Structures are given as structure tokens and as C-alpha cells.
PDB file of C-alpha atoms in Angstrom:
ATOM      1  CA  UNK A   1      18.650 117.644  99.304  1.00 39.00           C
ATOM      2  CA  UNK A   2      17.505 120.347 101.706  1.00 40.00           C
ATOM      3  CA  UNK A   3      13.963 118.879 101.689  1.00 40.00           C
ATOM      4  CA  UNK A   4      15.351 115.451 102.552  1.00 31.00           C
ATOM      5  CA  UNK A   5      17.310 116.845 105.508  1.00 32.00           C
ATOM      6  CA  UNK A   6      14.292 118.818 106.742  1.00 30.00           C
ATOM      7  CA  UNK A   7      12.063 115.768 106.319  1.00 36.00           C
ATOM      8  CA  UNK A   8      14.447 113.576 108.311  1.00 30.00           C
ATOM      9  CA  UNK A   9      14.792 116.208 111.038  1.00 34.00           C
ATOM     10  CA  UNK A  10      11.000 116.546 111.287  1.00 33.00           C
ATOM     11  CA  UNK A  11      10.596 112.773 111.415  1.00 34.00           C
ATOM     12  CA  UNK A  12      13.167 112.456 114.207  1.00 34.00           C
ATOM     13  CA  UNK A  13      11.523 115.294 116.161  1.00 32.00           C
ATOM     14  CA  UNK A  14       8.083 113.669 115.781  1.00 34.00           C
ATOM     15  CA  UNK A  15       9.417 110.350 117.080  1.00 33.00           C
ATOM     16  CA  UNK A  16      10.973 112.052 120.097  1.00 33.00           C
ATOM     17  CA  UNK A  17       7.736 113.889 120.844  1.00 38.00           C
ATOM     18  CA  UNK A  18       5.737 110.664 120.705  1.00 39.00           C
ATOM     19  CA  UNK A  19       8.234 108.882 122.970  1.00 43.00           C
ATOM     20  CA  UNK A  20       7.511 111.431 125.695  1.00 63.00           C
ATOM     21  CA  UNK A  21       3.744 111.266 125.188  1.00 93.00           C
ATOM     22  CA  UNK A  22       1.080 109.497 127.179  1.00 96.00           C
ATOM     23  CA  UNK A  23       1.667 106.176 125.426  1.00 96.00           C
ATOM     24  CA  UNK A  24       3.783 103.797 127.436  1.00 97.00           C
ATOM     25  CA  UNK A  25       3.962 101.940 130.724  1.00 98.00           C
ATOM     26  CA  UNK A  26       2.914 103.674 133.944  1.00 98.00           C
ATOM     27  CA  UNK A  27       3.139 102.711 137.623  1.00 98.00           C
ATOM     28  CA  UNK A  28       0.133 103.562 139.773  1.00 98.00           C
ATOM     29  CA  UNK A  29       0.613 104.856 143.296  1.00 97.00           C
ATOM     30  CA  UNK A  30       1.074 102.256 146.031  1.00 96.00           C
ATOM     31  CA  UNK A  31      -2.292 101.234 147.466  1.00 93.00           C
ATOM     32  CA  UNK A  32      -2.843 102.168 151.114  1.00 91.00           C
ATOM     33  CA  UNK A  33      -5.136  99.161 151.347  1.00 90.00           C
ATOM     34  CA  UNK A  34      -2.902  96.421 149.889  1.00 90.00           C
ATOM     35  CA  UNK A  35       0.593  97.908 149.794  1.00 94.00           C
ATOM     36  CA  UNK A  36       0.896  96.937 146.130  1.00 95.00           C
ATOM     37  CA  UNK A  37       0.702  98.821 142.857  1.00 97.00           C
ATOM     38  CA  UNK A  38      -0.136  98.170 139.225  1.00 98.00           C
ATOM     39  CA  UNK A  39       1.655  98.650 135.937  1.00 98.00           C
ATOM     40  CA  UNK A  40      -0.705 100.031 133.289  1.00 98.00           C
ATOM     41  CA  UNK A  41       0.162 100.143 129.590  1.00 98.00           C
ATOM     42  CA  UNK A  42      -1.440 103.118 127.828  1.00 98.00           C
ATOM     43  CA  UNK A  43      -1.906 102.862 124.055  1.00 97.00           C
ATOM     44  CA  UNK A  44      -4.512 103.704 121.402  1.00 97.00           C
ATOM     45  CA  UNK A  45      -7.784 101.873 122.060  1.00 97.00           C
ATOM     46  CA  UNK A  46      -8.481  98.838 119.881  1.00 96.00           C
ATOM     47  CA  UNK A  47     -12.045 100.044 119.286  1.00 95.00           C
ATOM     48  CA  UNK A  48     -10.991 103.598 118.300  1.00 96.00           C
ATOM     49  CA  UNK A  49      -7.308 104.419 117.696  1.00 96.00           C
ATOM     50  CA  UNK A  50      -8.047 108.145 118.154  1.00 95.00           C
ATOM     51  CA  UNK A  51      -8.685 107.473 121.868  1.00 97.00           C
ATOM     52  CA  UNK A  52      -6.349 106.165 124.566  1.00 98.00           C
ATOM     53  CA  UNK A  53      -6.877 103.108 126.766  1.00 98.00           C
ATOM     54  CA  UNK A  54      -4.871 101.602 129.609  1.00 98.00           C
ATOM     55  CA  UNK A  55      -4.532  97.883 130.318  1.00 98.00           C
ATOM     56  CA  UNK A  56      -3.262  96.334 133.561  1.00 98.00           C
ATOM     57  CA  UNK A  57      -0.120  94.531 132.431  1.00 98.00           C
ATOM     58  CA  UNK A  58       1.587  93.743 135.735  1.00 98.00           C
ATOM     59  CA  UNK A  59       0.745  93.733 139.428  1.00 98.00           C
ATOM     60  CA  UNK A  60       3.084  94.142 142.359  1.00 97.00           C
ATOM     61  CA  UNK A  61       2.320  93.064 145.901  1.00 94.00           C
ATOM     62  CA  UNK A  62       4.373  93.858 148.995  1.00 88.00           C
ATOM     63  CA  UNK A  63       6.742  90.997 148.106  1.00 89.00           C
ATOM     64  CA  UNK A  64       7.205  91.697 144.386  1.00 94.00           C
ATOM     65  CA  UNK A  65       5.455  90.682 141.166  1.00 95.00           C
ATOM     66  CA  UNK A  66       2.035  89.065 141.649  1.00 95.00           C
ATOM     67  CA  UNK A  67       1.506  86.730 138.688  1.00 94.00           C
ATOM     68  CA  UNK A  68      -1.814  85.523 140.133  1.00 94.00           C
ATOM     69  CA  UNK A  69      -3.437  88.976 140.212  1.00 96.00           C
ATOM     70  CA  UNK A  70      -6.969  88.342 138.862  1.00 96.00           C
ATOM     71  CA  UNK A  71      -7.250  91.588 136.866  1.00 97.00           C
ATOM     72  CA  UNK A  72      -4.208  91.196 134.614  1.00 98.00           C
ATOM     73  CA  UNK A  73      -5.123  92.114 131.044  1.00 97.00           C
ATOM     74  CA  UNK A  74      -8.220  94.101 132.011  1.00 98.00           C
ATOM     75  CA  UNK A  75      -8.879  97.643 130.804  1.00 98.00           C
ATOM     76  CA  UNK A  76      -8.443 100.176 133.574  1.00 98.00           C
ATOM     77  CA  UNK A  77      -8.528 103.375 131.465  1.00 98.00           C
ATOM     78  CA  UNK A  78     -10.965 103.545 128.569  1.00 98.00           C
ATOM     79  CA  UNK A  79     -11.771 105.930 125.714  1.00 98.00           C
ATOM     80  CA  UNK A  80      -9.723 108.959 126.808  1.00 98.00           C
ATOM     81  CA  UNK A  81      -9.861 111.717 124.193  1.00 97.00           C
ATOM     82  CA  UNK A  82      -6.851 113.949 123.690  1.00 95.00           C
ATOM     83  CA  UNK A  83      -7.542 117.649 124.058  1.00 92.00           C
ATOM     84  CA  UNK A  84      -4.018 118.852 123.227  1.00 94.00           C
ATOM     85  CA  UNK A  85      -1.686 115.843 123.508  1.00 91.00           C
ATOM     86  CA  UNK A  86      -1.175 116.463 127.237  1.00 95.00           C
ATOM     87  CA  UNK A  87      -4.745 116.678 128.546  1.00 97.00           C
ATOM     88  CA  UNK A  88      -7.231 113.851 128.104  1.00 97.00           C
ATOM     89  CA  UNK A  89     -10.897 113.648 129.104  1.00 96.00           C
ATOM     90  CA  UNK A  90     -14.297 112.139 128.361  1.00 96.00           C
ATOM     91  CA  UNK A  91     -13.141 108.621 129.218  1.00 97.00           C
ATOM     92  CA  UNK A  92     -13.523 106.351 132.215  1.00 98.00           C
ATOM     93  CA  UNK A  93     -11.301 104.707 134.799  1.00 97.00           C
ATOM     94  CA  UNK A  94     -12.041 101.471 136.611  1.00 97.00           C
ATOM     95  CA  UNK A  95     -10.921 101.119 140.229  1.00 95.00           C
ATOM     96  CA  UNK A  96     -10.185  97.401 140.703  1.00 95.00           C
ATOM     97  CA  UNK A  97     -10.147  97.658 144.529  1.00 92.00           C
ATOM     98  CA  UNK A  98     -13.671  99.119 144.662  1.00 92.00           C
ATOM     99  CA  UNK A  99     -14.823  97.495 141.398  1.00 96.00           C
ATOM    100  CA  UNK A 100     -16.305 100.846 140.340  1.00 95.00           C
ATOM    101  CA  UNK A 101     -15.978 102.872 137.152  1.00 97.00           C
ATOM    102  CA  UNK A 102     -15.727 106.667 137.165  1.00 97.00           C
ATOM    103  CA  UNK A 103     -15.628 109.463 134.596  1.00 97.00           C
ATOM    104  CA  UNK A 104     -11.991 110.294 134.169  1.00 97.00           C
ATOM    105  CA  UNK A 105      -9.430 112.805 132.998  1.00 96.00           C
ATOM    106  CA  UNK A 106      -5.642 112.658 132.708  1.00 97.00           C
ATOM    107  CA  UNK A 107      -2.928 115.277 132.428  1.00 97.00           C
ATOM    108  CA  UNK A 108       0.597 114.507 131.264  1.00 97.00           C
ATOM    109  CA  UNK A 109       3.309 116.390 133.157  1.00 95.00           C
ATOM    110  CA  UNK A 110       6.681 115.135 131.911  1.00 93.00           C
ATOM    111  CA  UNK A 111       7.160 111.642 133.351  1.00 94.00           C
ATOM    112  CA  UNK A 112       4.110 111.995 135.616  1.00 97.00           C
ATOM    113  CA  UNK A 113       0.532 111.262 134.619  1.00 98.00           C
ATOM    114  CA  UNK A 114      -2.119 112.878 136.808  1.00 97.00           C
ATOM    115  CA  UNK A 115      -5.100 110.497 136.611  1.00 97.00           C
ATOM    116  CA  UNK A 116      -8.435 111.412 138.182  1.00 96.00           C
ATOM    117  CA  UNK A 117     -11.747 109.664 138.632  1.00 95.00           C
ATOM    118  CA  UNK A 118     -14.772 111.887 139.139  1.00 94.00           C
ATOM    119  CA  UNK A 119     -18.292 111.698 140.498  1.00 91.00           C
ATOM    120  CA  UNK A 120     -20.138 114.843 139.469  1.00 87.00           C
ATOM    121  CA  UNK A 121     -17.698 117.684 140.252  1.00 85.00           C
ATOM    122  CA  UNK A 122     -15.747 115.792 142.922  1.00 91.00           C
ATOM    123  CA  UNK A 123     -12.532 114.222 141.680  1.00 91.00           C
ATOM    124  CA  UNK A 124      -9.888 112.108 143.355  1.00 93.00           C
ATOM    125  CA  UNK A 125      -6.731 110.963 141.706  1.00 94.00           C
ATOM    126  CA  UNK A 126      -3.231 109.618 141.638  1.00 96.00           C
ATOM    127  CA  UNK A 127       0.067 110.662 140.125  1.00 97.00           C
ATOM    128  CA  UNK A 128       1.329 107.774 138.048  1.00 98.00           C
ATOM    129  CA  UNK A 129       5.047 107.552 137.269  1.00 98.00           C
ATOM    130  CA  UNK A 130       6.454 106.438 133.922  1.00 97.00           C
ATOM    131  CA  UNK A 131       8.009 102.990 134.282  1.00 95.00           C
ATOM    132  CA  UNK A 132      11.735 102.800 133.533  1.00 78.00           C
TER     133      UNK A 132
END
């Protein structure tokens, strides 16, 4: 009986830990160029479930949801490898505005995801917020 209770408690704790992990829906920062932002769904990559990928699942313009956004469904974050469950690296991020791909790293900080794209040692990034 004690094993069953411990097993259930561990299972519940594991589920709570995963719920607060990097998987989920994230809002990018508002673009200075367009005034809009994207919703990116982060989940295990289809090609390798040990890595994380992020797909553009919704776009928002100044006036609300943009159902005609041409990049819906495209991968924005690709092949991010977890270092410790909160830090991810060795993947790439695609910038749809510039149509360029950069080496990338991400750091989970509660309900914020610090996402950076890098060229050599120079990195620039955004703080994405978990969608409600």
C-alpha cells in the first residue's frame, strides 16, 4: 500500500513538473517592425523526440488574429537539446521577418522563455511569455 501511495505521489509530481516545462504555447515579443506577435507551440520534434521544436501556430497583427499569415505551421525553433530541463542549446531558430536561420539557445525561467539567436559569439534574443 505504501508503494502505491508513493508511486501515485511521484506520478503526480512528475506531471506537475512537466506542466511547467518548456513544452507548451509561447507568445513572442511584439515586433517593432509590424506591431504583431506570434504564438509558437513547443513540443518534442517529430524527427527526434529527445529534442524540442517550435511551430508557429497563430499570428497576431495590430488588429487581432491574422489567419492569412503565410508562415502558419512552419517550424521556427528546431532541434533544441535539453541540457538540464531548463537550458536548451545546439538547435536553430528561424526569424520569419528576416527569413534567416541562426544557431539558438533557450533558457526557461518560470513562465518566461529566454530565446536567443546567435551569429558566432554575438547573440540577440527575446523573452517569450507562456500563453494563458
